[in-house]
mmCIF file of C-alpha atoms in Angstrom:
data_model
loop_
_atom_site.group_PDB
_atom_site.id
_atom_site.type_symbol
_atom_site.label_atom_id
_atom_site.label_comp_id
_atom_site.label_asym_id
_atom_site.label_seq_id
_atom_site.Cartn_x
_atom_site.Cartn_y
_atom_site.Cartn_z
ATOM 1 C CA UNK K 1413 13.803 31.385 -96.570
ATOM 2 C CA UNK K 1414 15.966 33.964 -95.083
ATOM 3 C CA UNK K 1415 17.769 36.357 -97.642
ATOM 4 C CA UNK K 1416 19.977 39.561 -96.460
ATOM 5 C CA UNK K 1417 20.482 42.561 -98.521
ATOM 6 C CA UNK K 1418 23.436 44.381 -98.106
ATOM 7 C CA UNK K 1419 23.340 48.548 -99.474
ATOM 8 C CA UNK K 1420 27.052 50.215 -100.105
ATOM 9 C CA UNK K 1421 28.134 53.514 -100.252
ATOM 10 C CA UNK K 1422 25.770 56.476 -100.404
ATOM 11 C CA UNK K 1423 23.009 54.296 -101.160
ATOM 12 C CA UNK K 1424 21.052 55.459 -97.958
ATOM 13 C CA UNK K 1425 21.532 58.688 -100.606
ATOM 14 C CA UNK K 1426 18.611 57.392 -102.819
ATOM 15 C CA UNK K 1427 16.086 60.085 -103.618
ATOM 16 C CA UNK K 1428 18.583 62.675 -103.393
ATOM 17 C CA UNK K 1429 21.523 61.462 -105.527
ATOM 18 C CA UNK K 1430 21.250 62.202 -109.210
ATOM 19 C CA UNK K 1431 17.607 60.935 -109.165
ATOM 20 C CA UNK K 1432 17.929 60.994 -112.613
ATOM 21 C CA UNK K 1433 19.933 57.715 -112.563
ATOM 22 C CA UNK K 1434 18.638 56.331 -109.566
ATOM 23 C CA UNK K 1435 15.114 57.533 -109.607
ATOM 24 C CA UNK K 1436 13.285 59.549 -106.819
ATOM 25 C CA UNK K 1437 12.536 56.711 -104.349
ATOM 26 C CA UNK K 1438 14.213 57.228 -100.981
ATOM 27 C CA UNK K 1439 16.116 53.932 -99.573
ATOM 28 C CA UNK K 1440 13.208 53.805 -96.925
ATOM 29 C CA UNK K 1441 11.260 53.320 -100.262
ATOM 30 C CA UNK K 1442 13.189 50.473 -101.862
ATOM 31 C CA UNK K 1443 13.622 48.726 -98.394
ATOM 32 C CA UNK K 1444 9.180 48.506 -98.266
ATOM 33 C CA UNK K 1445 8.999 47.923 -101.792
ATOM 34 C CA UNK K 1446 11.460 45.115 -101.502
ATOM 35 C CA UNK K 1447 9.433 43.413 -98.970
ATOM 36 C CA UNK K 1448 6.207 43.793 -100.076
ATOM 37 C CA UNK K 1449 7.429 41.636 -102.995
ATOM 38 C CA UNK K 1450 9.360 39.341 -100.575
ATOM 39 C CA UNK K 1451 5.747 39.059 -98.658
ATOM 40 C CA UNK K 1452 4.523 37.772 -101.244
ATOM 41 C CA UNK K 1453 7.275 34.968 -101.380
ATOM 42 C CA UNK K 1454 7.477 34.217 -97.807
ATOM 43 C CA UNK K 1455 11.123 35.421 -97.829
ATOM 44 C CA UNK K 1456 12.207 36.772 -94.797
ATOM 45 C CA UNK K 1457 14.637 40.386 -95.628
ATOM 46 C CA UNK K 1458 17.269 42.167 -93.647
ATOM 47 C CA UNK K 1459 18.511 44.864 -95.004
ATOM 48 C CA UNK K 1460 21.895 46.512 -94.031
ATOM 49 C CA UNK K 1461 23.413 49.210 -95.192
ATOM 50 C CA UNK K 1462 26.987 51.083 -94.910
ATOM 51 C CA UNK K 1463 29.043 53.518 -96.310
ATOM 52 C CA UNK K 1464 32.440 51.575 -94.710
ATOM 53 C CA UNK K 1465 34.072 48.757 -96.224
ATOM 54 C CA UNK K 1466 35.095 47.145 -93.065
ATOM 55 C CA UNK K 1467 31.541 47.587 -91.853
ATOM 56 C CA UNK K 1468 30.371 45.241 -94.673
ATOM 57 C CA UNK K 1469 33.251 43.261 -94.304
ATOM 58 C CA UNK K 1470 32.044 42.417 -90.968
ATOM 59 C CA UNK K 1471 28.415 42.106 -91.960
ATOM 60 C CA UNK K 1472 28.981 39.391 -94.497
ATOM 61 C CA UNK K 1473 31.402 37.848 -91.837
ATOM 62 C CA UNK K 1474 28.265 38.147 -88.996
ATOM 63 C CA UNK K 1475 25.323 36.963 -91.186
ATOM 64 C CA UNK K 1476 26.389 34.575 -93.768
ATOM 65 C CA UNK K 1477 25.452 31.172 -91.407
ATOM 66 C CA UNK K 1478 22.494 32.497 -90.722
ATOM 67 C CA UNK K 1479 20.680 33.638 -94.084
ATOM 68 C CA UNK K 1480 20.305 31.473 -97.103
ATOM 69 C CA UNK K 1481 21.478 33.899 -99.823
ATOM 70 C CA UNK K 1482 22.338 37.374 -99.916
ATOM 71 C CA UNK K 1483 22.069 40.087 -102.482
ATOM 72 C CA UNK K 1484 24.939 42.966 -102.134
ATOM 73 C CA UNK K 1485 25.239 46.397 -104.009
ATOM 74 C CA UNK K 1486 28.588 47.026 -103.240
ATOM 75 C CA UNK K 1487 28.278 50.293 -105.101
ATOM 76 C CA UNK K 1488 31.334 52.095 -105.417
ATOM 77 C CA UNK K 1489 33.101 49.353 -104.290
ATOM 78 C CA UNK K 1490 32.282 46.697 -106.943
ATOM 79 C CA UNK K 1491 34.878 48.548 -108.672
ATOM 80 C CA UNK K 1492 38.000 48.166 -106.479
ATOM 81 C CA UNK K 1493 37.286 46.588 -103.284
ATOM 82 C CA UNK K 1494 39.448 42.900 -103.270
ATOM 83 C CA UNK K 1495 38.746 43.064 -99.897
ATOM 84 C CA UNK K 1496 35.075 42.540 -100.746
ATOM 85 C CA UNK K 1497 35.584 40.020 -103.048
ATOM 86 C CA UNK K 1498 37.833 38.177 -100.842
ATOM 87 C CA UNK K 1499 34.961 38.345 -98.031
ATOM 88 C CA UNK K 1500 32.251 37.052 -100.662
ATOM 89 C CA UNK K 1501 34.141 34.414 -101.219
ATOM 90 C CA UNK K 1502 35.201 33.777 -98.145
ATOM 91 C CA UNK K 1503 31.579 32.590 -97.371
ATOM 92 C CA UNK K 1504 29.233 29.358 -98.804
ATOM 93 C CA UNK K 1505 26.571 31.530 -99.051
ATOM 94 C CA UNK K 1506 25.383 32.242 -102.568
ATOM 95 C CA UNK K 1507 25.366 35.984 -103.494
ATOM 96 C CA UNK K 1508 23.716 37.956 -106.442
ATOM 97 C CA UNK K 1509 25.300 41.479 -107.151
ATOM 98 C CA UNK K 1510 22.747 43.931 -108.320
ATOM 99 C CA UNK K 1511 22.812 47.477 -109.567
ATOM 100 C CA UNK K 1512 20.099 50.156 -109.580
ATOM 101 C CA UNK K 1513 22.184 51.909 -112.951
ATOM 102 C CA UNK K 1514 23.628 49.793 -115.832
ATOM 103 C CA UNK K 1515 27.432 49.955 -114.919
ATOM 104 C CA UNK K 1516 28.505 49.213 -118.319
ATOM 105 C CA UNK K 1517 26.932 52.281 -120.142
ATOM 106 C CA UNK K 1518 28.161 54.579 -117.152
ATOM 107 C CA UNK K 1519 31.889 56.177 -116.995
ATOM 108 C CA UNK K 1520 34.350 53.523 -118.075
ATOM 109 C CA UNK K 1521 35.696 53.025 -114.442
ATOM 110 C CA UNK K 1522 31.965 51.879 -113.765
ATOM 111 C CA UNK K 1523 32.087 49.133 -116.175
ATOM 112 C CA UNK K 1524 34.468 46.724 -114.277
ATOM 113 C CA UNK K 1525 33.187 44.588 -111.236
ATOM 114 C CA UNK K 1526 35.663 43.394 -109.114
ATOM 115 C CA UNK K 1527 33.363 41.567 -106.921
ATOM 116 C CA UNK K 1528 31.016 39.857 -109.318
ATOM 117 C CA UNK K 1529 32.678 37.190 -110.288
ATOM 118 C CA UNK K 1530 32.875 36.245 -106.230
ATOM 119 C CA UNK K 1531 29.016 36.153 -107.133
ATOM 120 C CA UNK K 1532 26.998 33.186 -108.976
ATOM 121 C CA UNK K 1533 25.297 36.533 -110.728
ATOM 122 C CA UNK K 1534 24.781 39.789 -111.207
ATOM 123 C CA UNK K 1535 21.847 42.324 -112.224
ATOM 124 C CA UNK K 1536 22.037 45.464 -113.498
ATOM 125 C CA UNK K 1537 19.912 48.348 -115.068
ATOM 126 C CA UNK K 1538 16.589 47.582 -114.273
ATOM 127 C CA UNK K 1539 16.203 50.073 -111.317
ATOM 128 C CA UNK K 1540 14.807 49.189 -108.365
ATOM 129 C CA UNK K 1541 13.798 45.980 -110.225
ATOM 130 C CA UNK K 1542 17.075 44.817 -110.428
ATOM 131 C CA UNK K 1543 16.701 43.882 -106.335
ATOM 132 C CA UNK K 1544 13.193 42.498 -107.169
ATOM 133 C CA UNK K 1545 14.879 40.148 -110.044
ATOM 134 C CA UNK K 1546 17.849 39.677 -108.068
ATOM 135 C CA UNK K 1547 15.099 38.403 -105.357
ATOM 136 C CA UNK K 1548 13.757 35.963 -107.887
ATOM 137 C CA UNK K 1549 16.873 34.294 -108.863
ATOM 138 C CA UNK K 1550 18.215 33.379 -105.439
ATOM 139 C CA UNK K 1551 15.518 31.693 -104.281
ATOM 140 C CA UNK K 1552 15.142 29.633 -107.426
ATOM 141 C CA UNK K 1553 18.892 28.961 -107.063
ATOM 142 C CA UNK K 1554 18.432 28.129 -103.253
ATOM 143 C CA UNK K 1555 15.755 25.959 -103.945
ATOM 144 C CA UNK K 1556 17.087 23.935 -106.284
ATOM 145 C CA UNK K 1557 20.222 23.205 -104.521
ATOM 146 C CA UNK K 1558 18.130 22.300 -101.187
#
């Protein structure tokens, strides 16, 4: 099983931004941790990550025949990028939006998703976590619907 990760905005950040809602792992750090879990599960990870919407875009647009699921972060995006949603769905693939933070007891313009309901789920508030549960529910989904 293949599964890509996409990272949004000024996740490449982690460590450094407000490590006090994010924790003090660098992104280098949740990228291994990530797939020494996946290891484990013989899933295959690629990561990518961008601060550019169009970059993403084009990602999802690149990837999506070739993985089985993919797990997205849109970060600051999930809250106004149509253009995201519109890509997500443009797509068969299955995705799972995750969160490091819980976006709904952040500032109230953090509480609305604009791109999760393009998703069959989304995670949120269980730190780094949320990628490994996130991890755990695609490939049940995937391999259910095989």
């Amino acid at each position: 099983m293949k599964i890509a990760i996409i990272n949004g905005p000024n996740l490449n950040m982690l460590g450094i931004r407000e490590p006090d809602i994010y924790g003090s792992n660098s992104y280098d750090d949740l990228c291994s941790n990530i797939c020494s879990y996946a290891r484990k599960k013989e899933i295959e990870i690629i990561f990518f990550q961008s601060n550019g919407e169009k970059e993403i875009i084009d990602f999802i647009q690149d990837i999506y025949s070739s993985v089985d699921g993919i797990i997205i972060n849109p970060a600051a995006f999930t809250h106004y990028s149509y253009a995201l949603h519109d890509a997500i769905k443009s797509v068969p693939t299955p995705f799972i939006e995750v969160h490091i933070s819980n976006i709904h007891a952040r500032e109230g313009f953090r509480n609305t998703s604009v791109t999760a309901s393009a998703c069959i789920g989304s995670i949120s508030g269980f730190g780094e976590d949320s990628y490994i549960v996130a991890l755990d529910a695609i490939y049940r989904h995937i391999s259910n619907n095989i």
